[in-house]
mmCIF file of C-alpha atoms and ligand atoms in Angstrom:
data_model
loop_
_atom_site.group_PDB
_atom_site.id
_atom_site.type_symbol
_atom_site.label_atom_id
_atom_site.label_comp_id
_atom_site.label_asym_id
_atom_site.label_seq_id
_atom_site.Cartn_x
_atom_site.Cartn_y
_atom_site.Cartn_z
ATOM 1 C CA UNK D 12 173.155 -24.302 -16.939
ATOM 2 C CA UNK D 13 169.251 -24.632 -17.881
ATOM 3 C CA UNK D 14 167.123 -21.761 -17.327
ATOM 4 C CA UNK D 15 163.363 -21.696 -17.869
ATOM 5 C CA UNK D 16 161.821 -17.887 -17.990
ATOM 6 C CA UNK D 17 157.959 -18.087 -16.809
ATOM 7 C CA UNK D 18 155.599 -15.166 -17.443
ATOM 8 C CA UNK D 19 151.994 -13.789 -16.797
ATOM 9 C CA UNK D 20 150.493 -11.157 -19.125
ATOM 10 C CA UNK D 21 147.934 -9.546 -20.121
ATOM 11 C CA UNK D 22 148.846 -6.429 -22.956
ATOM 12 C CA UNK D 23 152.552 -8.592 -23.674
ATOM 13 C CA UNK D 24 155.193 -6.455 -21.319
ATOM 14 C CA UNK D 25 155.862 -9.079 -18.739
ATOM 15 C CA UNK D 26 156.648 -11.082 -22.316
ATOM 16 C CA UNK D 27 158.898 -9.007 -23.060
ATOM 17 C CA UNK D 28 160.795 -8.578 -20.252
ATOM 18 C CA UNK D 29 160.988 -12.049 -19.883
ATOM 19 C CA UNK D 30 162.516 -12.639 -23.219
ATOM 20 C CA UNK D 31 165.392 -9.752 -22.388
ATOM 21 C CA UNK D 32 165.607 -11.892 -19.410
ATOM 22 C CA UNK D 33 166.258 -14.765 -21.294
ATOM 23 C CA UNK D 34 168.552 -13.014 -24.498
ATOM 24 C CA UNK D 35 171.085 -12.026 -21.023
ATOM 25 C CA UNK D 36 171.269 -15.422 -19.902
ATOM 26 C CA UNK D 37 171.757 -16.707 -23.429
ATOM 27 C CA UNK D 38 174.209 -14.314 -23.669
ATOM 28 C CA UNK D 39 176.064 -16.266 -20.597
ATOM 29 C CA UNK D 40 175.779 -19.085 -22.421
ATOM 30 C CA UNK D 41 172.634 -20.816 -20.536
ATOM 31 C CA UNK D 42 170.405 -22.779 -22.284
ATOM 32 C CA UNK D 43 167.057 -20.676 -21.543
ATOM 33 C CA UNK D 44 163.642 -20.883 -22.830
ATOM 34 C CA UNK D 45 160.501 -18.493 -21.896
ATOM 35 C CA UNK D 46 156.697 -20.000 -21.703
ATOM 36 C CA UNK D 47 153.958 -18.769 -20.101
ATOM 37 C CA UNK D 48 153.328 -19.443 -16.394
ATOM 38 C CA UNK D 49 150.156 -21.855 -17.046
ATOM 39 C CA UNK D 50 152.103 -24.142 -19.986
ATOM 40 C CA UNK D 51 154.685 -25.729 -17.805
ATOM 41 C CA UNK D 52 156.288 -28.344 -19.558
ATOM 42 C CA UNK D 53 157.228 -31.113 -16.170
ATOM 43 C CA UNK D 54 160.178 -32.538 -18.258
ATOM 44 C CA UNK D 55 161.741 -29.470 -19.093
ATOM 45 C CA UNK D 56 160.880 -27.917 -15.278
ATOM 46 C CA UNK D 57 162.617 -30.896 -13.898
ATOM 47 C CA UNK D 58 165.964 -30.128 -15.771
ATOM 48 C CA UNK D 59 165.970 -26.632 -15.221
ATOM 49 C CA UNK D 60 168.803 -25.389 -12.723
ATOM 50 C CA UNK D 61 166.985 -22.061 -12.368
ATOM 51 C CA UNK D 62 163.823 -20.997 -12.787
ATOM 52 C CA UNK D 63 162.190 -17.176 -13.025
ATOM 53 C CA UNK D 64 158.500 -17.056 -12.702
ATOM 54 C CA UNK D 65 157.266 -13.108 -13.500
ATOM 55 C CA UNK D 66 154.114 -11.551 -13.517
ATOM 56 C CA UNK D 67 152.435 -8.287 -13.970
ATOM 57 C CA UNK D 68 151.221 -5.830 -11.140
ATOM 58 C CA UNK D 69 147.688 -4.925 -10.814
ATOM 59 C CA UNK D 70 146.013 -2.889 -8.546
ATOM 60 C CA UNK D 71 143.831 0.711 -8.222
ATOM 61 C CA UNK D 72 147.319 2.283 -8.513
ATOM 62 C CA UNK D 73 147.741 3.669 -4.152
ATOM 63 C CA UNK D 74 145.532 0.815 -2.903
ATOM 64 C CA UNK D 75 145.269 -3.121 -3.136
ATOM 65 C CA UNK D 76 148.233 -3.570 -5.246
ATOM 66 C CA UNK D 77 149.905 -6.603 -5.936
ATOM 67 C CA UNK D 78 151.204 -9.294 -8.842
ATOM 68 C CA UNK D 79 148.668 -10.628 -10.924
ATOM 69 C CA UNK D 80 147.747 -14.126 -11.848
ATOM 70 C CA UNK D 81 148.609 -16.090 -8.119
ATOM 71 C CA UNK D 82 145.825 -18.620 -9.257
ATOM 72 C CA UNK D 83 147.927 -19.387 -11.778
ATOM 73 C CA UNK D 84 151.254 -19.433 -9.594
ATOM 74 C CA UNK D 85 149.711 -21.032 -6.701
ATOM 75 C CA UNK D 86 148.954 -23.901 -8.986
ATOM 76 C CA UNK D 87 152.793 -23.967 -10.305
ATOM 77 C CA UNK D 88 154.175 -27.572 -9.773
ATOM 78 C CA UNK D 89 156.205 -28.495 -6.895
ATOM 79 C CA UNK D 90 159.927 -28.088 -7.077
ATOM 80 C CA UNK D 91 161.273 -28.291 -4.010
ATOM 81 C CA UNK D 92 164.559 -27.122 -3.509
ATOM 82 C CA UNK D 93 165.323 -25.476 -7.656
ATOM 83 C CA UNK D 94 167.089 -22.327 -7.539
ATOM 84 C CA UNK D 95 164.523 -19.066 -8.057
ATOM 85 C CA UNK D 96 163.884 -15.934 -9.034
ATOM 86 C CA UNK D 97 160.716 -13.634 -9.492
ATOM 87 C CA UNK D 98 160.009 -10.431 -11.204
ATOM 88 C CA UNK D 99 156.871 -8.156 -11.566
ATOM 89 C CA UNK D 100 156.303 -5.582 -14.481
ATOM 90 C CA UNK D 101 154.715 -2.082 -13.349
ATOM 91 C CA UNK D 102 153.178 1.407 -14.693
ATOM 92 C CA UNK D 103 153.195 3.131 -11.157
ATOM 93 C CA UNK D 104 154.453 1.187 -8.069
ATOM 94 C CA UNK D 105 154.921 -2.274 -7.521
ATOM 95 C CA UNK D 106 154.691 -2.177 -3.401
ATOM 96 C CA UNK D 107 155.016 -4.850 -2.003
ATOM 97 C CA UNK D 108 154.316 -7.455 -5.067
ATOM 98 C CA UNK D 109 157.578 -9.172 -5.526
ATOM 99 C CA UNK D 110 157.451 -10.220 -1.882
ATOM 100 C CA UNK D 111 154.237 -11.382 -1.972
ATOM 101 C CA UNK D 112 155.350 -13.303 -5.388
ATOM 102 C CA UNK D 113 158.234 -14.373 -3.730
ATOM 103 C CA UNK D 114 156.302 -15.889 -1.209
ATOM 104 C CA UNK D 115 154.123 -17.904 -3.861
ATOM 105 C CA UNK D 116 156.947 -19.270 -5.105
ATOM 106 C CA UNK D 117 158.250 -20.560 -1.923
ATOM 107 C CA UNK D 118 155.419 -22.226 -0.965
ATOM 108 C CA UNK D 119 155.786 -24.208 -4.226
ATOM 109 C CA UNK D 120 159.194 -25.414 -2.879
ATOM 110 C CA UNK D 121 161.443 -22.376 -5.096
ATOM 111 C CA UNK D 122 164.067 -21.763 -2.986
ATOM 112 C CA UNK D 123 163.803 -17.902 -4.199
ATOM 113 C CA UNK D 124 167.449 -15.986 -4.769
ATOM 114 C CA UNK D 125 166.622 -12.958 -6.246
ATOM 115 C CA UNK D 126 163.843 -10.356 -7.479
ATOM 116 C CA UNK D 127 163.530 -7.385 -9.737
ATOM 117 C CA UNK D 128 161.068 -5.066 -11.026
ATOM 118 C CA UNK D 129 160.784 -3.185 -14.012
ATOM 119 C CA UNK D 130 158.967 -0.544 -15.181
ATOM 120 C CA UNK D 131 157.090 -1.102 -18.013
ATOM 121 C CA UNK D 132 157.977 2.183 -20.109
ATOM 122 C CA UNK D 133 161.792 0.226 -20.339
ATOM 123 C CA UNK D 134 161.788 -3.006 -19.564
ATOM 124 C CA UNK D 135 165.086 -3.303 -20.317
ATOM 125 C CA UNK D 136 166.595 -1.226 -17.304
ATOM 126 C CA UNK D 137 168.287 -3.406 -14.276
ATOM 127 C CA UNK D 138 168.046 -6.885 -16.422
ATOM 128 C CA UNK D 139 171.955 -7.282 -17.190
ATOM 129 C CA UNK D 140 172.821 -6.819 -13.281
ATOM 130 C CA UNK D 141 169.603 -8.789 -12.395
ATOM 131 C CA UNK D 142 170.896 -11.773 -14.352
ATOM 132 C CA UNK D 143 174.428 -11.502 -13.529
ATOM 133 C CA UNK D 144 173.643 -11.252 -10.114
ATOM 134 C CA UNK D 145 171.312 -14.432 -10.683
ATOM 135 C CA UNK D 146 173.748 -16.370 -12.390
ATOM 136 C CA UNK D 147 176.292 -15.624 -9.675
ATOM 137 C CA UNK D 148 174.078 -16.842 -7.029
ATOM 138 C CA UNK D 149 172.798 -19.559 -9.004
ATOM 139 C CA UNK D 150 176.404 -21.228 -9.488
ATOM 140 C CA UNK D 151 177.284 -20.815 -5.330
HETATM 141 C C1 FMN I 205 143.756 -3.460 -14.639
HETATM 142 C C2 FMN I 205 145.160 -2.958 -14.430
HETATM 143 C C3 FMN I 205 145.539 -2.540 -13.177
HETATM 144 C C4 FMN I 205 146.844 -2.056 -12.958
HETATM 145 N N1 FMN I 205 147.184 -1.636 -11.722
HETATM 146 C C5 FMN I 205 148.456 -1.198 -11.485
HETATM 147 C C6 FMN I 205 148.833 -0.737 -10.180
HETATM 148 O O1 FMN I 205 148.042 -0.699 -9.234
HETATM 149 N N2 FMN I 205 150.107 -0.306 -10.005
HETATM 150 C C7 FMN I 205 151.033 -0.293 -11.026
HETATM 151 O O2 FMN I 205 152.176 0.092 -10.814
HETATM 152 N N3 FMN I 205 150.688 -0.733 -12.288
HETATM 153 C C8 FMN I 205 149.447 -1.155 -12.530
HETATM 154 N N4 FMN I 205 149.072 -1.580 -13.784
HETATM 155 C C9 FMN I 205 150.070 -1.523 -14.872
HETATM 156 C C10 FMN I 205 150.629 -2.881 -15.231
HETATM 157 O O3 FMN I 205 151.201 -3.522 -14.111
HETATM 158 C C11 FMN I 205 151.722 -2.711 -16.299
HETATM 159 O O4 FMN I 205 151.176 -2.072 -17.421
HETATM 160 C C12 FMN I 205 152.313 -4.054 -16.669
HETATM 161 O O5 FMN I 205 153.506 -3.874 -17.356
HETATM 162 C C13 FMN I 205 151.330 -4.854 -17.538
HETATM 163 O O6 FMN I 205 151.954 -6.060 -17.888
HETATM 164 P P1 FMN I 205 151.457 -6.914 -19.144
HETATM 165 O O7 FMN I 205 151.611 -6.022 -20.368
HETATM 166 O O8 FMN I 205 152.382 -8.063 -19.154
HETATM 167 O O9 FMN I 205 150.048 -7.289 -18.914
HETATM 168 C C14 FMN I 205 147.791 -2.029 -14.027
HETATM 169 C C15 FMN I 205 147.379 -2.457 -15.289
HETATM 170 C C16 FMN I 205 146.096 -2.927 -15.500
HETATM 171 C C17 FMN I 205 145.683 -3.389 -16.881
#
């Protein structure tokens, strides 16, 4: 399996969680690379199996919260139909952010299996199961 790990960020945590994201599916033996969500490579996007597009939340902490950088993810390229999965990274409360993510990536044809957010005090909390759970639904 090909995986492709897409991330927003602005202080490097989303980074970071997606490269644990990507060391677990290495780790399962799929063939995974991490860029950021505005250097899509079309060649390597088209061969992916799976992708993961994550971003970071921003907000005023109670009010207007939600993931960062949809510009960016609205202008993702079309893949209609390739296996998906989103993720947000948070200080507070991510409400209602990977939904709305989810959602973006939908409308860019993901057909979206799975989401997860992690806090960003440890990012490494929930990402075994997350994957695992990702790659399970990826293969059915
Ligand atoms: C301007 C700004 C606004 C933020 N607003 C929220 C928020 O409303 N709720 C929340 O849970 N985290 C909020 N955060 C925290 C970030 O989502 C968190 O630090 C995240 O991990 C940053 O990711 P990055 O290091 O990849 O940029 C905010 C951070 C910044 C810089």
């Amino acid at each position: 399996m090909r995986a492709v790990v897409y991330y927003e960020t602005l202080k490097g945590h989303t980074r970071t969680a997606a490269e644990h994201i990507a060391s677990a599916m290495h780790a399962a033996d799929v063939s995974v690379t991490v860029r950021p969500v505005g250097s899509v490579d079309l060649d390597e996007l088209a061969q992916a199996d799976l992708v993961v597009i994550g971003t970071w939340v921003h907000g005023l902490r109670w009010f207007g919260v939600g993931p960062a950088g949809m510009g960016k993810i609205g202008r993702f390229p079309i893949m209609t139909g390739k296996p998906a999965a989103v993720f947000c990274t948070y200080r507070w409360d991510p409400k209602q952010s990977l939904e709305t993510l989810a959602s973006a990536v939908t409308d860019r044809g993901g057909r979206v299996l799975d989401g997860a957010a992690f806090q960003e005090h440890d990012l490494t909390a929930g990402v075994r199961d997350f994957v695992a759970d990702l790659l399970v639904s990826a293969a059915a």
